[in-house]
Amino acid sequence: MKRMTKWRKEVLKIIQKSDKPLNAEDIYRLVEHKPNFSTIYRALNYLEKAEFVKSISFGNTPKYYYSNNEHRHFLYCLKCGKIETFDLCMAQELENKVKKNFMFEIFDHIFYFKGLCKNCSERR
């Protein structure tokens, strides 16, 4: 595997400090010295393949990246695009049933709700 370059380290540090998933544009805005935008994408690709980060897409959205160190679930607002995270995991019971009924070995899961945040709901 390739080495951990300064850009990869910087991108990883930004993702690890964030309390919500970030897309490539968010990360680019937070990088102190601006590289090529393609450098950000290459760093993200490397970090995901090396399993330092995970990604999620909420339908027709760009990929959002978050640290592989934490188990998170997400709330995605369809109107404003706000993403909130929560760590309450109710999937363990479901995982156990799937393993038993389908003889399926589960390594990970991604769980999110799509809807409207409080502010967007109140403005309707």
Short mmCIF file of N, CA and C in Angstrom, two decimals:
data_model
loop_
_atom_site.label_atom_id
_atom_site.label_comp_id
_atom_site.label_asym_id
_atom_site.label_seq_id
_atom_site.Cartn_x
_atom_site.Cartn_y
_atom_site.Cartn_z
N MET A 1 0.83 -1.18 0.00
CA MET A 1 0.00 0.00 0.00
C MET A 1 0.88 1.25 0.00
N LYS A 2 0.39 2.27 -0.61
CA LYS A 2 1.14 3.52 -0.69
C LYS A 2 1.28 4.15 0.68
N ARG A 3 2.20 5.09 0.76
CA ARG A 3 2.46 5.73 2.04
C ARG A 3 1.45 6.83 2.35
N MET A 4 1.46 7.23 3.60
CA MET A 4 0.56 8.28 4.07
C MET A 4 1.21 9.63 3.82
N THR A 5 0.79 10.32 2.77
CA THR A 5 1.35 11.61 2.40
C THR A 5 0.83 12.71 3.33
N LYS A 6 1.42 13.89 3.21
CA LYS A 6 0.97 15.00 4.07
C LYS A 6 -0.48 15.37 3.78
N TRP A 7 -0.90 15.30 2.52
CA TRP A 7 -2.29 15.64 2.18
C TRP A 7 -3.25 14.60 2.75
N ARG A 8 -2.88 13.34 2.68
CA ARG A 8 -3.73 12.28 3.23
C ARG A 8 -3.86 12.46 4.74
N LYS A 9 -2.75 12.79 5.39
CA LYS A 9 -2.78 13.02 6.84
C LYS A 9 -3.68 14.21 7.18
N GLU A 10 -3.56 15.27 6.40
CA GLU A 10 -4.35 16.47 6.68
C GLU A 10 -5.84 16.21 6.46
N VAL A 11 -6.18 15.53 5.38
CA VAL A 11 -7.58 15.20 5.11
C VAL A 11 -8.13 14.30 6.21
N LEU A 12 -7.36 13.30 6.62
CA LEU A 12 -7.79 12.40 7.68
C LEU A 12 -8.01 13.16 8.99
N LYS A 13 -7.12 14.07 9.31
CA LYS A 13 -7.25 14.86 10.54
C LYS A 13 -8.53 15.69 10.51
N ILE A 14 -8.85 16.28 9.37
CA ILE A 14 -10.07 17.08 9.23
C ILE A 14 -11.30 16.20 9.45
N ILE A 15 -11.31 15.03 8.85
CA ILE A 15 -12.45 14.12 8.99
C ILE A 15 -12.59 13.66 10.43
N GLN A 16 -11.49 13.32 11.07
CA GLN A 16 -11.54 12.83 12.44
C GLN A 16 -12.00 13.90 13.43
N LYS A 17 -11.73 15.15 13.15
CA LYS A 17 -12.14 16.25 14.03
C LYS A 17 -13.62 16.63 13.85
N SER A 18 -14.19 16.27 12.73
CA SER A 18 -15.55 16.69 12.42
C SER A 18 -16.59 15.84 13.17
N ASP A 19 -17.65 16.51 13.62
CA ASP A 19 -18.73 15.79 14.29
C ASP A 19 -19.81 15.33 13.32
N LYS A 20 -19.62 15.60 12.03
CA LYS A 20 -20.56 15.15 11.01
C LYS A 20 -19.78 14.74 9.76
N PRO A 21 -20.40 13.96 8.89
CA PRO A 21 -19.72 13.58 7.65
C PRO A 21 -19.46 14.81 6.77
N LEU A 22 -18.37 14.77 6.03
CA LEU A 22 -17.98 15.88 5.16
C LEU A 22 -17.83 15.39 3.74
N ASN A 23 -18.23 16.21 2.77
CA ASN A 23 -17.97 15.86 1.37
C ASN A 23 -16.65 16.51 0.94
N ALA A 24 -16.23 16.24 -0.28
CA ALA A 24 -14.93 16.72 -0.76
C ALA A 24 -14.86 18.25 -0.73
N GLU A 25 -15.96 18.93 -1.07
CA GLU A 25 -15.97 20.40 -1.06
C GLU A 25 -15.81 20.94 0.36
N ASP A 26 -16.49 20.30 1.32
CA ASP A 26 -16.35 20.72 2.72
C ASP A 26 -14.89 20.60 3.15
N ILE A 27 -14.27 19.48 2.81
CA ILE A 27 -12.88 19.22 3.19
C ILE A 27 -11.96 20.23 2.52
N TYR A 28 -12.19 20.51 1.25
CA TYR A 28 -11.37 21.49 0.52
C TYR A 28 -11.41 22.85 1.21
N ARG A 29 -12.61 23.26 1.65
CA ARG A 29 -12.74 24.55 2.35
C ARG A 29 -11.96 24.56 3.66
N LEU A 30 -11.82 23.40 4.31
CA LEU A 30 -11.15 23.33 5.61
C LEU A 30 -9.65 23.11 5.53
N VAL A 31 -9.14 22.72 4.36
CA VAL A 31 -7.70 22.51 4.19
C VAL A 31 -7.01 23.86 4.20
N GLU A 32 -5.98 23.98 5.00
CA GLU A 32 -5.30 25.26 5.19
C GLU A 32 -4.63 25.76 3.90
N HIS A 33 -3.77 24.96 3.30
CA HIS A 33 -3.10 25.33 2.05
C HIS A 33 -3.79 24.56 0.94
N LYS A 34 -4.33 25.28 -0.03
CA LYS A 34 -5.21 24.69 -1.03
C LYS A 34 -4.43 23.89 -2.08
N PRO A 35 -4.62 22.56 -2.11
CA PRO A 35 -4.03 21.74 -3.17
C PRO A 35 -4.98 21.73 -4.37
N ASN A 36 -4.65 20.98 -5.40
CA ASN A 36 -5.60 20.71 -6.47
C ASN A 36 -6.79 20.00 -5.86
N PHE A 37 -7.96 20.25 -6.42
CA PHE A 37 -9.15 19.55 -5.93
C PHE A 37 -8.99 18.04 -6.13
N SER A 38 -8.30 17.65 -7.18
CA SER A 38 -8.08 16.22 -7.44
C SER A 38 -7.23 15.58 -6.34
N THR A 39 -6.39 16.35 -5.70
CA THR A 39 -5.58 15.84 -4.59
C THR A 39 -6.48 15.42 -3.43
N ILE A 40 -7.52 16.18 -3.18
CA ILE A 40 -8.48 15.85 -2.13
C ILE A 40 -9.17 14.53 -2.48
N TYR A 41 -9.62 14.40 -3.72
CA TYR A 41 -10.29 13.16 -4.15
C TYR A 41 -9.36 11.96 -4.07
N ARG A 42 -8.13 12.13 -4.47
CA ARG A 42 -7.17 11.01 -4.38
C ARG A 42 -6.91 10.63 -2.93
N ALA A 43 -6.80 11.62 -2.06
CA ALA A 43 -6.60 11.35 -0.64
C ALA A 43 -7.80 10.60 -0.06
N LEU A 44 -9.00 11.04 -0.41
CA LEU A 44 -10.21 10.38 0.08
C LEU A 44 -10.30 8.94 -0.43
N ASN A 45 -9.97 8.75 -1.69
CA ASN A 45 -9.99 7.41 -2.28
C ASN A 45 -9.02 6.49 -1.53
N TYR A 46 -7.81 6.98 -1.29
CA TYR A 46 -6.81 6.19 -0.56
C TYR A 46 -7.29 5.88 0.86
N LEU A 47 -7.78 6.90 1.56
CA LEU A 47 -8.20 6.72 2.95
C LEU A 47 -9.37 5.75 3.08
N GLU A 48 -10.25 5.78 2.10
CA GLU A 48 -11.38 4.84 2.13
C GLU A 48 -10.91 3.41 1.83
N LYS A 49 -10.07 3.25 0.83
CA LYS A 49 -9.56 1.91 0.51
C LYS A 49 -8.72 1.34 1.66
N ALA A 50 -7.99 2.20 2.36
CA ALA A 50 -7.17 1.77 3.48
C ALA A 50 -8.00 1.62 4.77
N GLU A 51 -9.28 1.90 4.67
CA GLU A 51 -10.24 1.76 5.77
C GLU A 51 -9.98 2.69 6.96
N PHE A 52 -9.42 3.87 6.66
CA PHE A 52 -9.31 4.91 7.68
C PHE A 52 -10.62 5.68 7.80
N VAL A 53 -11.36 5.77 6.67
CA VAL A 53 -12.64 6.46 6.64
C VAL A 53 -13.67 5.59 5.93
N LYS A 54 -14.93 5.94 6.16
CA LYS A 54 -16.06 5.32 5.46
C LYS A 54 -16.78 6.42 4.71
N SER A 55 -17.59 6.02 3.73
CA SER A 55 -18.37 7.02 3.01
C SER A 55 -19.83 6.61 2.97
N ILE A 56 -20.67 7.62 2.77
CA ILE A 56 -22.10 7.41 2.65
C ILE A 56 -22.63 8.42 1.65
N SER A 57 -23.66 8.02 0.91
CA SER A 57 -24.33 8.92 -0.01
C SER A 57 -25.82 8.82 0.28
N PHE A 58 -26.49 9.95 0.35
CA PHE A 58 -27.91 10.00 0.65
C PHE A 58 -28.71 10.14 -0.64
N GLY A 59 -28.72 9.12 -1.45
CA GLY A 59 -29.43 9.17 -2.73
C GLY A 59 -28.59 9.86 -3.77
N ASN A 60 -29.06 11.00 -4.24
CA ASN A 60 -28.38 11.74 -5.31
C ASN A 60 -27.40 12.77 -4.78
N THR A 61 -26.84 12.54 -3.61
CA THR A 61 -25.87 13.48 -3.04
C THR A 61 -24.46 13.00 -3.34
N PRO A 62 -23.49 13.89 -3.18
CA PRO A 62 -22.10 13.42 -3.29
C PRO A 62 -21.78 12.51 -2.11
N LYS A 63 -20.64 11.84 -2.18
CA LYS A 63 -20.21 11.02 -1.06
C LYS A 63 -19.83 11.91 0.10
N TYR A 64 -20.20 11.48 1.29
CA TYR A 64 -19.78 12.12 2.53
C TYR A 64 -18.88 11.14 3.26
N TYR A 65 -17.84 11.65 3.89
CA TYR A 65 -16.83 10.81 4.54
C TYR A 65 -16.84 11.05 6.04
N TYR A 66 -16.64 9.97 6.78
CA TYR A 66 -16.57 10.06 8.24
C TYR A 66 -15.55 9.05 8.75
N SER A 67 -15.10 9.24 9.96
CA SER A 67 -14.04 8.42 10.53
C SER A 67 -14.50 6.99 10.75
N ASN A 68 -13.61 6.06 10.46
CA ASN A 68 -13.89 4.65 10.67
C ASN A 68 -13.77 4.27 12.15
N ASN A 69 -13.33 5.22 12.98
CA ASN A 69 -13.13 4.95 14.41
C ASN A 69 -14.42 4.95 15.22
N GLU A 70 -15.48 5.50 14.66
CA GLU A 70 -16.73 5.64 15.41
C GLU A 70 -17.88 4.99 14.65
N HIS A 71 -18.77 4.38 15.40
CA HIS A 71 -19.98 3.79 14.83
C HIS A 71 -21.06 4.86 14.87
N ARG A 72 -21.50 5.32 13.72
CA ARG A 72 -22.47 6.41 13.68
C ARG A 72 -23.65 6.06 12.78
N HIS A 73 -24.76 6.74 13.05
CA HIS A 73 -25.94 6.68 12.21
C HIS A 73 -26.33 8.12 11.92
N PHE A 74 -27.19 8.32 10.90
CA PHE A 74 -27.38 9.66 10.38
C PHE A 74 -28.85 10.03 10.19
N LEU A 75 -29.11 11.34 10.29
CA LEU A 75 -30.37 11.96 9.92
C LEU A 75 -30.04 12.93 8.79
N TYR A 76 -30.75 12.80 7.67
CA TYR A 76 -30.47 13.66 6.51
C TYR A 76 -31.73 14.43 6.14
N CYS A 77 -31.64 15.76 6.15
CA CYS A 77 -32.78 16.61 5.79
C CYS A 77 -32.86 16.75 4.27
N LEU A 78 -34.00 16.35 3.71
CA LEU A 78 -34.19 16.38 2.26
C LEU A 78 -34.30 17.80 1.72
N LYS A 79 -34.66 18.75 2.56
CA LYS A 79 -34.84 20.13 2.09
C LYS A 79 -33.56 20.94 2.15
N CYS A 80 -32.91 20.99 3.31
CA CYS A 80 -31.73 21.86 3.47
C CYS A 80 -30.41 21.09 3.37
N GLY A 81 -30.46 19.76 3.40
CA GLY A 81 -29.23 18.96 3.30
C GLY A 81 -28.45 18.81 4.59
N LYS A 82 -29.02 19.29 5.69
CA LYS A 82 -28.35 19.17 6.98
C LYS A 82 -28.21 17.69 7.36
N ILE A 83 -27.04 17.36 7.91
CA ILE A 83 -26.78 16.00 8.37
C ILE A 83 -26.51 16.04 9.87
N GLU A 84 -27.23 15.23 10.60
CA GLU A 84 -26.98 15.07 12.03
C GLU A 84 -26.57 13.62 12.26
N THR A 85 -25.75 13.40 13.26
CA THR A 85 -25.33 12.05 13.58
C THR A 85 -25.87 11.64 14.94
N PHE A 86 -26.05 10.35 15.11
CA PHE A 86 -26.40 9.82 16.42
C PHE A 86 -25.75 8.46 16.58
N ASP A 87 -25.48 8.08 17.82
CA ASP A 87 -24.78 6.83 18.05
C ASP A 87 -25.66 5.75 18.67
N LEU A 88 -26.93 6.02 18.83
CA LEU A 88 -27.87 5.02 19.33
C LEU A 88 -28.08 3.97 18.23
N CYS A 89 -27.67 2.75 18.48
CA CYS A 89 -27.75 1.70 17.46
C CYS A 89 -28.78 0.64 17.86
N MET A 90 -29.79 0.53 17.05
CA MET A 90 -30.84 -0.45 17.29
C MET A 90 -30.73 -1.65 16.35
N ALA A 91 -29.64 -1.75 15.65
CA ALA A 91 -29.51 -2.77 14.61
C ALA A 91 -29.01 -4.12 15.12
N GLN A 92 -28.54 -4.20 16.33
CA GLN A 92 -27.95 -5.45 16.81
C GLN A 92 -28.94 -6.61 16.78
N GLU A 93 -30.15 -6.36 17.24
CA GLU A 93 -31.17 -7.42 17.23
C GLU A 93 -31.49 -7.86 15.80
N LEU A 94 -31.61 -6.89 14.90
CA LEU A 94 -31.87 -7.20 13.50
C LEU A 94 -30.70 -7.99 12.89
N GLU A 95 -29.47 -7.57 13.20
CA GLU A 95 -28.29 -8.29 12.71
C GLU A 95 -28.32 -9.75 13.16
N ASN A 96 -28.65 -9.98 14.41
CA ASN A 96 -28.70 -11.35 14.93
C ASN A 96 -29.73 -12.19 14.19
N LYS A 97 -30.88 -11.61 13.89
CA LYS A 97 -31.93 -12.34 13.14
C LYS A 97 -31.48 -12.63 11.72
N VAL A 98 -30.85 -11.67 11.08
CA VAL A 98 -30.37 -11.87 9.71
C VAL A 98 -29.31 -12.96 9.68
N LYS A 99 -28.38 -12.91 10.61
CA LYS A 99 -27.33 -13.94 10.69
C LYS A 99 -27.95 -15.33 10.83
N LYS A 100 -28.91 -15.43 11.72
CA LYS A 100 -29.52 -16.72 12.00
C LYS A 100 -30.39 -17.21 10.84
N ASN A 101 -31.26 -16.35 10.32
CA ASN A 101 -32.23 -16.76 9.30
C ASN A 101 -31.63 -16.92 7.90
N PHE A 102 -30.58 -16.17 7.60
CA PHE A 102 -30.01 -16.20 6.26
C PHE A 102 -28.60 -16.77 6.22
N MET A 103 -28.08 -17.14 7.41
CA MET A 103 -26.71 -17.65 7.48
C MET A 103 -25.76 -16.67 6.79
N PHE A 104 -25.91 -15.41 7.12
CA PHE A 104 -25.17 -14.33 6.48
C PHE A 104 -24.22 -13.71 7.49
N GLU A 105 -22.96 -13.61 7.15
CA GLU A 105 -21.96 -13.02 8.03
C GLU A 105 -21.91 -11.51 7.79
N ILE A 106 -22.26 -10.74 8.80
CA ILE A 106 -22.33 -9.28 8.70
C ILE A 106 -21.06 -8.65 9.27
N PHE A 107 -20.46 -7.75 8.51
CA PHE A 107 -19.26 -7.06 8.96
C PHE A 107 -19.53 -5.62 9.37
N ASP A 108 -20.56 -5.01 8.81
CA ASP A 108 -20.82 -3.60 9.06
C ASP A 108 -22.22 -3.28 8.57
N HIS A 109 -22.73 -2.14 9.00
CA HIS A 109 -23.99 -1.64 8.46
C HIS A 109 -23.97 -0.12 8.48
N ILE A 110 -24.80 0.45 7.61
CA ILE A 110 -24.98 1.90 7.55
C ILE A 110 -26.47 2.14 7.72
N PHE A 111 -26.81 3.05 8.59
CA PHE A 111 -28.21 3.29 8.91
C PHE A 111 -28.46 4.78 8.89
N TYR A 112 -29.50 5.21 8.14
CA TYR A 112 -29.85 6.63 8.16
C TYR A 112 -31.33 6.81 7.87
N PHE A 113 -31.85 7.93 8.37
CA PHE A 113 -33.21 8.35 8.09
C PHE A 113 -33.16 9.56 7.18
N LYS A 114 -34.08 9.62 6.22
CA LYS A 114 -34.28 10.81 5.39
C LYS A 114 -35.59 11.43 5.81
N GLY A 115 -35.60 12.75 5.90
CA GLY A 115 -36.82 13.45 6.29
C GLY A 115 -36.57 14.94 6.33
N LEU A 116 -37.26 15.62 7.20
CA LEU A 116 -37.09 17.06 7.35
C LEU A 116 -36.62 17.37 8.77
N CYS A 117 -35.61 18.23 8.86
CA CYS A 117 -35.14 18.66 10.17
C CYS A 117 -36.19 19.56 10.81
N LYS A 118 -36.00 19.89 12.07
CA LYS A 118 -36.96 20.69 12.82
C LYS A 118 -37.22 22.04 12.14
N ASN A 119 -36.14 22.73 11.72
CA ASN A 119 -36.31 24.04 11.09
C ASN A 119 -37.10 23.96 9.80
N CYS A 120 -36.80 22.98 8.96
CA CYS A 120 -37.52 22.85 7.68
C CYS A 120 -38.97 22.42 7.90
N SER A 121 -39.22 21.59 8.91
CA SER A 121 -40.58 21.18 9.24
C SER A 121 -41.42 22.38 9.69
N GLU A 122 -40.82 23.24 10.49
CA GLU A 122 -41.54 24.40 11.00
C GLU A 122 -41.83 25.42 9.92
N ARG A 123 -41.00 25.48 8.88
CA ARG A 123 -41.19 26.45 7.79
C ARG A 123 -42.22 26.00 6.77
N ARG A 124 -42.65 24.75 6.83
CA ARG A 124 -43.63 24.22 5.85
C ARG A 124 -44.99 24.81 6.02
#
